[in-house]
Coordinates of C-alpha atoms in Angstrom, one line a residue:
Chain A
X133 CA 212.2 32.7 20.6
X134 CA 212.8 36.4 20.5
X135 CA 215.9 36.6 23.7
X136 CA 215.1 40.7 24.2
X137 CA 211.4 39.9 25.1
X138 CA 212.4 36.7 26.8
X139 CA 215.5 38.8 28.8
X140 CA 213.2 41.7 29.7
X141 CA 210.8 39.0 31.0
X142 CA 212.9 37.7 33.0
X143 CA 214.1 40.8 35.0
X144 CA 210.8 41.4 35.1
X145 CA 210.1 38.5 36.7
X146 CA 213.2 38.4 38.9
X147 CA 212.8 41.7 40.2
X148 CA 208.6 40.9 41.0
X149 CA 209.9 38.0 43.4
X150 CA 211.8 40.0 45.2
X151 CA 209.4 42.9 45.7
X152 CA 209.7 42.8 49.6
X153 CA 213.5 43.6 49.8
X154 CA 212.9 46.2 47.4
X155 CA 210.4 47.8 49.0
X156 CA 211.8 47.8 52.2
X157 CA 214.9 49.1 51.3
X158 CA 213.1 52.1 49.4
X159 CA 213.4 51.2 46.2
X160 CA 210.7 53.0 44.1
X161 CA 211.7 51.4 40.2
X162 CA 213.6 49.6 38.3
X163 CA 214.3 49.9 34.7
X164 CA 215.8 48.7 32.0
X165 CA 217.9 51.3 29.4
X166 CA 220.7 51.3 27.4
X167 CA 220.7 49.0 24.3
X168 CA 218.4 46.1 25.6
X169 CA 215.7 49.3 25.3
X170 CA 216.8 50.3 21.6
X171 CA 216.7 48.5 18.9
X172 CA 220.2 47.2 18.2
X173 CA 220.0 44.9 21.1
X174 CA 222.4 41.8 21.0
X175 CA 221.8 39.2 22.7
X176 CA 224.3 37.3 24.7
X177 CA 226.7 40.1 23.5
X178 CA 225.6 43.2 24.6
X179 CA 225.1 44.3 28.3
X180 CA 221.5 44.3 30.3
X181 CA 221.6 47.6 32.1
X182 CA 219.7 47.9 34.7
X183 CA 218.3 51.4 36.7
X184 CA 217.0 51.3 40.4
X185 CA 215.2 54.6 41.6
X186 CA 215.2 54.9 45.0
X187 CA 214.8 57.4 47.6
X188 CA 217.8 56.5 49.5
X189 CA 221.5 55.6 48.9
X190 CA 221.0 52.9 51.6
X191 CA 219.8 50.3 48.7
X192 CA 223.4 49.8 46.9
X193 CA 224.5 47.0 48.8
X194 CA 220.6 45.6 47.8
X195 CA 221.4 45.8 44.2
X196 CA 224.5 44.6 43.6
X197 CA 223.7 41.4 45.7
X198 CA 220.3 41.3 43.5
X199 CA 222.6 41.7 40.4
X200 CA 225.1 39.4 41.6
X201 CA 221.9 36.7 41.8
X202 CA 220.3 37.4 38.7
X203 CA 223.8 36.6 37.0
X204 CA 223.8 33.4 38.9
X205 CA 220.3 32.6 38.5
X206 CA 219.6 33.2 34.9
X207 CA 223.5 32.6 33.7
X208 CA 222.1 32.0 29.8
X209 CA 220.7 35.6 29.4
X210 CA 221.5 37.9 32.2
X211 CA 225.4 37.2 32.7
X212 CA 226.0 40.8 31.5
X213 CA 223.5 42.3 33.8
X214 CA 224.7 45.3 35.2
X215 CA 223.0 47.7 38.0
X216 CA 223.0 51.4 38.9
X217 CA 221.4 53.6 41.7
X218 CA 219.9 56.8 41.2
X219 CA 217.8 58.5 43.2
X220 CA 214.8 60.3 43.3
X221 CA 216.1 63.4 44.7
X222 CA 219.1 63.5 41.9
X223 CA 216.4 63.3 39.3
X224 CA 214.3 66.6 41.4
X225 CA 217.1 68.5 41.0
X226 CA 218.2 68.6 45.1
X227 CA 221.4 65.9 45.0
X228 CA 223.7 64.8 42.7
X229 CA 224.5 61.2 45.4
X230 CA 224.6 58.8 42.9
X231 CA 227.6 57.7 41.0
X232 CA 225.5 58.1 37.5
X233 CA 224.1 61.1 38.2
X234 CA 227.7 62.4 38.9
X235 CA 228.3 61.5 35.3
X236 CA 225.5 62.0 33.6
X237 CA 223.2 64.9 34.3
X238 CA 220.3 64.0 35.6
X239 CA 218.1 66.8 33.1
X240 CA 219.4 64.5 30.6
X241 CA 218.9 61.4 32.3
X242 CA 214.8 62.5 32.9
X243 CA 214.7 63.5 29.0
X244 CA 215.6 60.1 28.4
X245 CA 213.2 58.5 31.3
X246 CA 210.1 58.1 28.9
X247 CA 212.7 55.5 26.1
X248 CA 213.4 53.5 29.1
X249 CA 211.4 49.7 30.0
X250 CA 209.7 49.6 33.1
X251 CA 210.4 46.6 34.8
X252 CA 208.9 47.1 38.5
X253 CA 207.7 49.0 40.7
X254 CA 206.7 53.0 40.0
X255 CA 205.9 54.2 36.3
X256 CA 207.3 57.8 36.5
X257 CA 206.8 60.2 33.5
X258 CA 208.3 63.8 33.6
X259 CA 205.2 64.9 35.7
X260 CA 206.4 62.8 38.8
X261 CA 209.6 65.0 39.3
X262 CA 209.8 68.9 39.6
X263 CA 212.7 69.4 37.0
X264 CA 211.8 70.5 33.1
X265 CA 213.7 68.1 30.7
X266 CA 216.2 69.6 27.8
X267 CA 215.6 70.9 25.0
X268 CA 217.6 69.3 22.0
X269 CA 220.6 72.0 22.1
X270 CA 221.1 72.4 25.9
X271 CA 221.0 68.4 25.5
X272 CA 223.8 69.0 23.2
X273 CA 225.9 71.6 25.3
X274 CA 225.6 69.1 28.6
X275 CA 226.7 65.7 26.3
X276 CA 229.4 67.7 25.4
X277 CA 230.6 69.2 28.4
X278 CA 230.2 66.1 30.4
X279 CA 232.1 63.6 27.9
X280 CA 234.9 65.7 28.0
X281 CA 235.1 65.7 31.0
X282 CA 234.5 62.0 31.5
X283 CA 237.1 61.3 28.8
X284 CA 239.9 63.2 30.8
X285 CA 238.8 61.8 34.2
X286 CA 239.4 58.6 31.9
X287 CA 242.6 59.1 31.1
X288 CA 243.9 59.9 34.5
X289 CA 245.1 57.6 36.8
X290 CA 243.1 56.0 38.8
X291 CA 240.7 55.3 36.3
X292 CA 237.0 56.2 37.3
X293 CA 234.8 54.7 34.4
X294 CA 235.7 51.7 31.6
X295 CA 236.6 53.3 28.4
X296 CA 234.0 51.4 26.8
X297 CA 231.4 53.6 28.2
X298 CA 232.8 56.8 27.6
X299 CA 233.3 55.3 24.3
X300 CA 229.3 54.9 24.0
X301 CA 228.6 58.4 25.0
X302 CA 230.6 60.3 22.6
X303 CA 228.0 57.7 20.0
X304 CA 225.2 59.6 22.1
X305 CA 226.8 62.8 21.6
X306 CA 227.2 62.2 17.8
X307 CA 223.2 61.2 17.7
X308 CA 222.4 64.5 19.4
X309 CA 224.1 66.3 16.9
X310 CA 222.4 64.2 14.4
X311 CA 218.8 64.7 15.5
X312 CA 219.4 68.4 15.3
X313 CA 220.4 67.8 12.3
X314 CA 217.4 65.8 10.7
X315 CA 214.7 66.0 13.5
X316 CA 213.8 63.1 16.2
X317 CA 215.1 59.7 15.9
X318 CA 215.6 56.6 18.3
X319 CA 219.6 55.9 18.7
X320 CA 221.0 52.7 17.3
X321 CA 224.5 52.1 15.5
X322 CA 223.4 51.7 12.5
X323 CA 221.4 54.7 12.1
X324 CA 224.7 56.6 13.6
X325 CA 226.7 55.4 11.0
X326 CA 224.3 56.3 8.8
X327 CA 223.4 59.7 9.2
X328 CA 226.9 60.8 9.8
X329 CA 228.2 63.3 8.2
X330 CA 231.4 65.7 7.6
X331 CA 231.2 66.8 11.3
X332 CA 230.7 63.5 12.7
X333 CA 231.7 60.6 10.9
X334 CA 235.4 60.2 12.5
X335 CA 233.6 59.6 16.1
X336 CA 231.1 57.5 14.2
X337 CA 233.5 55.3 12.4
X338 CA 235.9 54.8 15.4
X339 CA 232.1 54.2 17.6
X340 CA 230.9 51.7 15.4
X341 CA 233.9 49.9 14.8
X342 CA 234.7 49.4 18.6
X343 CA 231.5 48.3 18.6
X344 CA 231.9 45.3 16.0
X345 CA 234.7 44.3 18.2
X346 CA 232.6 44.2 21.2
X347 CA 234.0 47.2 22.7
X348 CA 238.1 45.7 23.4
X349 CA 238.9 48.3 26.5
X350 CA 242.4 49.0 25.4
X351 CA 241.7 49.8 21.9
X352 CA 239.0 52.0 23.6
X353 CA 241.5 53.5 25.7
X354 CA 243.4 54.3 22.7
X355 CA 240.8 56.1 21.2
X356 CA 239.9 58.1 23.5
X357 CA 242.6 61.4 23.1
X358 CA 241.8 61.3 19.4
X359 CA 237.8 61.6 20.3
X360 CA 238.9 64.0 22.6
X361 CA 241.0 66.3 20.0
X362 CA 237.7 66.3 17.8
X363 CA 235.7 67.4 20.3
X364 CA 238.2 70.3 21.2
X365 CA 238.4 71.5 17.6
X366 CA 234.2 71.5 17.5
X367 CA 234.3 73.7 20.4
X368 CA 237.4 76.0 19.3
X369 CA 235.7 76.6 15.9
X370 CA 232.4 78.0 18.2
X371 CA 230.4 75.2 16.3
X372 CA 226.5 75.6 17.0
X373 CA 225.1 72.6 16.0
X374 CA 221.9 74.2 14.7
X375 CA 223.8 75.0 11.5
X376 CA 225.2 71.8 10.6
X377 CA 223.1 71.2 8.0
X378 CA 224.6 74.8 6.4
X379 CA 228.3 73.6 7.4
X380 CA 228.1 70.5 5.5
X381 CA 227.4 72.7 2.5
X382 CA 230.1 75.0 2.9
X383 CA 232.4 72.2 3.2
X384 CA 232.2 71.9 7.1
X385 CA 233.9 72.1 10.5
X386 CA 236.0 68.7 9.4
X387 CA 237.5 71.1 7.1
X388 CA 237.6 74.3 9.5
X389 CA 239.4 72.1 12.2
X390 CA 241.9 70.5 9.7
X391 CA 242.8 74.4 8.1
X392 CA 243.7 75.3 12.0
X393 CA 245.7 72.3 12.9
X394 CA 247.8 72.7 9.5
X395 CA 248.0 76.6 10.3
X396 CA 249.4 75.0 14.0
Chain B
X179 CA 201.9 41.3 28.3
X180 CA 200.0 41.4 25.4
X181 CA 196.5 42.4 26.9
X182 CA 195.6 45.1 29.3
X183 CA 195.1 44.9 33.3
X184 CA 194.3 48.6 34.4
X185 CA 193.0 48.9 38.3
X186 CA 192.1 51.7 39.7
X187 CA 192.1 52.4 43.5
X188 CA 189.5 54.9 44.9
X189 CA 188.4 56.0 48.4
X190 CA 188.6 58.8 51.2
X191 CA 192.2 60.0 52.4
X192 CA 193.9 57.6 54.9
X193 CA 192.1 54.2 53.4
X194 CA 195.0 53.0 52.3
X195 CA 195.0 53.2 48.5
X196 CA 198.7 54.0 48.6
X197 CA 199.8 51.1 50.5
X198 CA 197.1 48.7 48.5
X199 CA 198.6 50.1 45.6
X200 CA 202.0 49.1 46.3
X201 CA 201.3 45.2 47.3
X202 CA 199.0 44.9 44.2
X203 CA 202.1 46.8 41.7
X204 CA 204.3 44.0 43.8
X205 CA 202.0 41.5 44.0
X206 CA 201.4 41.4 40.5
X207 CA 204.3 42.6 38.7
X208 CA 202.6 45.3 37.2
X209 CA 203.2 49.1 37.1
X210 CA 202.4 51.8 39.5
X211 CA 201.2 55.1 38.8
X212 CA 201.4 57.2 41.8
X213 CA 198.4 59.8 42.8
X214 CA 201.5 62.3 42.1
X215 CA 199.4 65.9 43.3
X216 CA 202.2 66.0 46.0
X217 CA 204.8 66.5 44.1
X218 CA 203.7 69.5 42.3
X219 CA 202.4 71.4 46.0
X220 CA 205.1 72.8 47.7
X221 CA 204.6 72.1 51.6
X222 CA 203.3 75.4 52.5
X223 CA 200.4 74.6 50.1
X224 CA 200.4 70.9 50.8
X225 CA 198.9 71.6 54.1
X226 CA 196.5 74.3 53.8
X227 CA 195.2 72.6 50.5
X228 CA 191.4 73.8 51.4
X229 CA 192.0 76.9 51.9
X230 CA 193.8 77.6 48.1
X231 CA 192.2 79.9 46.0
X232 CA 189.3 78.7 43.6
X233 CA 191.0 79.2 40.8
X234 CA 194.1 77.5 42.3
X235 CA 192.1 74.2 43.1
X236 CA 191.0 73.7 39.3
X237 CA 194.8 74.5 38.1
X238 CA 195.8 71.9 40.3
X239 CA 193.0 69.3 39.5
X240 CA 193.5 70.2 35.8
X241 CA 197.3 69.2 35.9
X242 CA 196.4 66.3 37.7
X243 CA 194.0 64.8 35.1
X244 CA 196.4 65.9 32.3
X245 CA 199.1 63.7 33.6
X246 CA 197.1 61.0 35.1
X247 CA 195.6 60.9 31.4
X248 CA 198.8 61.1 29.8
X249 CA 200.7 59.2 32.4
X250 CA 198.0 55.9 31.8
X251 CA 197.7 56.2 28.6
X252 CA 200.9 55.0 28.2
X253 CA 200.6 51.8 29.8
X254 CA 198.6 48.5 29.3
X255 CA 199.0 47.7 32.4
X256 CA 199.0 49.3 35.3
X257 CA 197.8 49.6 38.9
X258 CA 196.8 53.6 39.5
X259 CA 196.7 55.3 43.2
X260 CA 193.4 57.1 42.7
X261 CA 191.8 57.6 39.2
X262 CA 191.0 60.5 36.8
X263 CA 187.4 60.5 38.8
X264 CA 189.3 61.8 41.9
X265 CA 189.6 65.4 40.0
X266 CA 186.4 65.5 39.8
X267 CA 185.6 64.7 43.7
X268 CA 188.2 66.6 45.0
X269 CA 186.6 69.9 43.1
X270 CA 183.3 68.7 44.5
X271 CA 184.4 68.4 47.9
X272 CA 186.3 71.6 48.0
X273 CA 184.0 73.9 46.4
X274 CA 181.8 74.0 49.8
X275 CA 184.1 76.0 51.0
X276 CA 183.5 79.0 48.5
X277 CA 180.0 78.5 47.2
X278 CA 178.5 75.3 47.0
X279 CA 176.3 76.2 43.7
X280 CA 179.8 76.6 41.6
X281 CA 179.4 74.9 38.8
X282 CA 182.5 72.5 37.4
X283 CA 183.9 73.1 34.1
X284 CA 182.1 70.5 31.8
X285 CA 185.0 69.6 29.5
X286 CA 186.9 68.8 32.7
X287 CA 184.0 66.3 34.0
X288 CA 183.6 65.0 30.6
X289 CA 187.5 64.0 29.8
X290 CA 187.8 62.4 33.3
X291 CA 184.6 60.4 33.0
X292 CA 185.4 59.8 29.6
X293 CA 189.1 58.4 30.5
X294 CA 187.6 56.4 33.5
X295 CA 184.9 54.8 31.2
X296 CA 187.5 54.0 28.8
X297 CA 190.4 52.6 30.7
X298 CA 189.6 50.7 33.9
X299 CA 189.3 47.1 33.6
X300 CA 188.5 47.1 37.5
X301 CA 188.2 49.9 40.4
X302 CA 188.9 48.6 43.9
X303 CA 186.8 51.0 46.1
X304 CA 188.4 51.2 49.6
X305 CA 185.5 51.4 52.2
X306 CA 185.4 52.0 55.9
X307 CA 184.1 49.7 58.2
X308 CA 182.0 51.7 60.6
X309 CA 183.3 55.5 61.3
X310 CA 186.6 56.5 59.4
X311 CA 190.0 56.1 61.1
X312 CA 192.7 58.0 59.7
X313 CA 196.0 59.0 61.5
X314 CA 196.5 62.8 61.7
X315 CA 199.6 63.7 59.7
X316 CA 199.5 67.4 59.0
X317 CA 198.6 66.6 55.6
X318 CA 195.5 64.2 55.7
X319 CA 191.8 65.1 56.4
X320 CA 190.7 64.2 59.3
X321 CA 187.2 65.1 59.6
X322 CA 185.2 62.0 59.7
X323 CA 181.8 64.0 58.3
X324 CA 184.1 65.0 55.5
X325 CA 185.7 61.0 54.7
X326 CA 182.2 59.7 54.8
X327 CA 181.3 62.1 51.8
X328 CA 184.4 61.6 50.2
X329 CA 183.3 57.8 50.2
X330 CA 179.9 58.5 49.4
X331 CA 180.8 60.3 45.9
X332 CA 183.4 57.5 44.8
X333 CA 180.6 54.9 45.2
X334 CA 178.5 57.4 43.8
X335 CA 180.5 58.0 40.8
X336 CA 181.8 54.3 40.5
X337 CA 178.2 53.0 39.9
X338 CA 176.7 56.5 38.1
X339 CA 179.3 55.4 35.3
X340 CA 178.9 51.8 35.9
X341 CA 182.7 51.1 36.5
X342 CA 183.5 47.4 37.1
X343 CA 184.0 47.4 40.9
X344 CA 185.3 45.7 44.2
X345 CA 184.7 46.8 47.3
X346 CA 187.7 46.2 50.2
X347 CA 188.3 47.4 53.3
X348 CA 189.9 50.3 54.1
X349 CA 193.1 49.4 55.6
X350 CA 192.6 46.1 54.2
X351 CA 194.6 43.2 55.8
X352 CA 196.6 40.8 54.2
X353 CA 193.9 38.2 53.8
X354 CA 191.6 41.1 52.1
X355 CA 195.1 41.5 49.7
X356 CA 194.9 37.9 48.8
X357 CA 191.2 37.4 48.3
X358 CA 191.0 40.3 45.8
X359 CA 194.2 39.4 44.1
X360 CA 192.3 35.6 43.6
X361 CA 189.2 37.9 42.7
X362 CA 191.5 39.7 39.8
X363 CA 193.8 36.7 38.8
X364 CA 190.5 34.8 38.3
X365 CA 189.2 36.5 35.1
X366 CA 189.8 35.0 31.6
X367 CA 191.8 37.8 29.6
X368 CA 195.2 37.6 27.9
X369 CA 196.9 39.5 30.8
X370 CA 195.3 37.6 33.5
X371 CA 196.6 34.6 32.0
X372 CA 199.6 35.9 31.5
X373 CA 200.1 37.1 35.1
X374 CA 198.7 33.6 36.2
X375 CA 201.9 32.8 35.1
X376 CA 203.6 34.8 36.8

């Protein structure tokens, strides 16, 4: 029995009997994104994540109790589920209310929209909301931005977000840079590893092999400043990642970034 | 799901095609696809929507049939609040009010008929039971002369192109709902089975 087709059809299912509360606490959607909609989806090890779209904040308490049941309910395949609000007003442009769309911006979020599994309710496409996606390199420029700051908001005290997913950003970041690189590909691990090259393979490696070890947070944690100092130096030596492909001929920004640290 | 459900709901403004839309995407477990011209309008042209410019109205109707097109395309199934035949009504209905004789753009006709043809397994046509009733929002029609022609060219159309369909109430009730989801849970495809299971 394939467990992604049976997980999805679950949620499906689980969210379809509880239509009512959902409508009646505005939800519009509910999707499923992350890994369960790639391809390197593991089951029983990797997490469900699940997206509510709603037009008001009011639904949170909804959710997490809906969560909270699903985990109960289906303990075999949905004990990892986890939820997330966002609204539709964060994904127009108008509010930024939602916890995810405070750390992730919703342009990117809506460039993403059409990867994600419908599970109920409304199927949006980019024409349901006012806002134009990204293009490839401002896609690039906001991943960037945003991860470093999630990565120092990580490392202060209290801590806002689990390593582990700051962790599986910078592996988003890395396939931006990658698909400007070699054109438009779906994200999984393997083709990160894979296509990495002398820009990005130390936040490859260190990506893929937190995620052989399921992701331990403190090892995460630990990584985190060194991710951090790699994504300084890309920025310091004004890298446009349109020229990658020239870099890696001319022996690369690994090297550029390694001549100014030894000159430090 | 491996085969295809895709209903269509037609019928004059304030039927009830958004709300039977919603309980049948519930109901069912399938996907909605919102009528979605709204979003596009800002309010000052939402309500004085008859009075835009000629050339405005068939900008707006062609953006709604390219992403009504593009939007069901990409599902197998789906339950849609109006259908790519509503482009071509609302352009019929508006163009009284600049010259009656205007002709529509054939491509346009021919990609929404085409796409109508092609994609719905079912149309539920919302009809009114004596005069039309709608609540006056600001945004709605309210003329009843207006409704009744509204109707009149969405059963016209339906049956012109010989579309599969049901006819329900406007502002159906729940026993309507249930009856036509029996009616729809009743055929023999893959996805009706499958959502038999459901």
């Amino acid at each position: 029995v394939d467990s992604k087709a049976q997980t999805i059809q679950i949620v499906k299912r689980f969210f379809t009997a509880n239509s009512e509360k959902l409508v009646r606490n505005n939800v519009r959607a509910v999707y499923l994104w992350g890994s369960i909609a790639r391809e390197d989806f593991r089951p029983a090890i990797s997490d469900v994540d699940c997206v509510a779209i709603s037009d008001g904040i009011s639904c949170e308490g909804l959710i997490r109790s809906l969560r909270d049941q699903a985990r109960f309910e289906h303990k075999e395949l949905l004990a990892k589920l986890n939820t997330r609000i966002l609204l539709t007003s964060d994904l127009n442009g108008f509010t930024r209310d939602t916890e995810l769309a405070r750390i992730l911006d919703p342009r990117l979020l809506l460039t993403n929209l059409s990867s994600w599994i419908w599970v109920w309710g409304v199927c949006f496409s980019l024409s349901s909301f006012n806002r134009r996606p990204c293009s490839m390199k401002e896609s690039y420029q906001i991943e960037l931005d945003a991860l470093k700051a999630r990565m120092e908001r990580c490392l202060s005290v209290p801590r806002t977000e689990a390593p582990r997913h700051v962790l599986k950003a910078a592996g988003y970041l890395i396939h931006v840079i990658h698909q400007l690189n070699d054109g438009e590909h779906p994200f999984t691990y393997s083709e990160l590893e894979m296509r990495s090259n002398s820009v990005t393979a130390p936040i490859a490696r260190t990506v893929f092999s937190m995620r052989s070890r399921d992701w331990p947070d403190s090892e995460c944690e630990r990584e985190i400043p060194v991710i951090l100092g790699f994504l300084k130096q890309i920025e310091s030596a004004s890298f446009d990642p349109e020229n990658i492909r020239s870099t890696r001929r001319s022996c690369g920004l690994w090297n550029i970034a390694n001549e100014k640290r030894n000159i430090l | 799901m491996n085969g295809t459900l895709r209903i269509g709901i037609m019928g004059s403004a304030g039927s009830g095609k958004t709300t039977l839309a919603l309980c049948l995407s519930s109901t069912l477990g399938i996907g909605l696809i919102e009528e979605g011209v709204r979003e596009w309008l800002g309010p000052q042209e939402l309500k004085k929507l008859n009075k835009l410019s000629w050339q405005r109205q068939l900008e707006l109707q062609e953006h709604y049939l390219t992403a009504k097109i593009r939007n069901e395309t990409l599902h197998k199934t789906f339950v849609s609040d109006r259908t790519t035949l509503d482009a071509v009504i609302a352009l019929l209905l508006r163009r009284t009010h600049f010259d009656a004789r205007i002709e529509l753009p054939k491509d346009f006709v021919r990609r929404a008929i085409e796409h109508a043809a092609d994609t719905y397994d079912k149309i539920v046509l919302l009809q009114w039971r004596g005069k039309p009733r709608v609540i006056a929002d600001g945004v709605r029609e309210v003329e009843i002369a207006r409704l009744e022609r509204e109707y009149e060219l969405c059963a016209a159309l339906c049956e012109l192109i010989d579309l599969r369909t049901v006819l329900v109430s406007a502002h159906p009730t729940q026993t309507d709902i249930d009856l036509l989801v029996n009616e729809i849970l009743k055929r023999g495809t893959s996805a009706w089975e499958d959502l038999r299971g459901f």
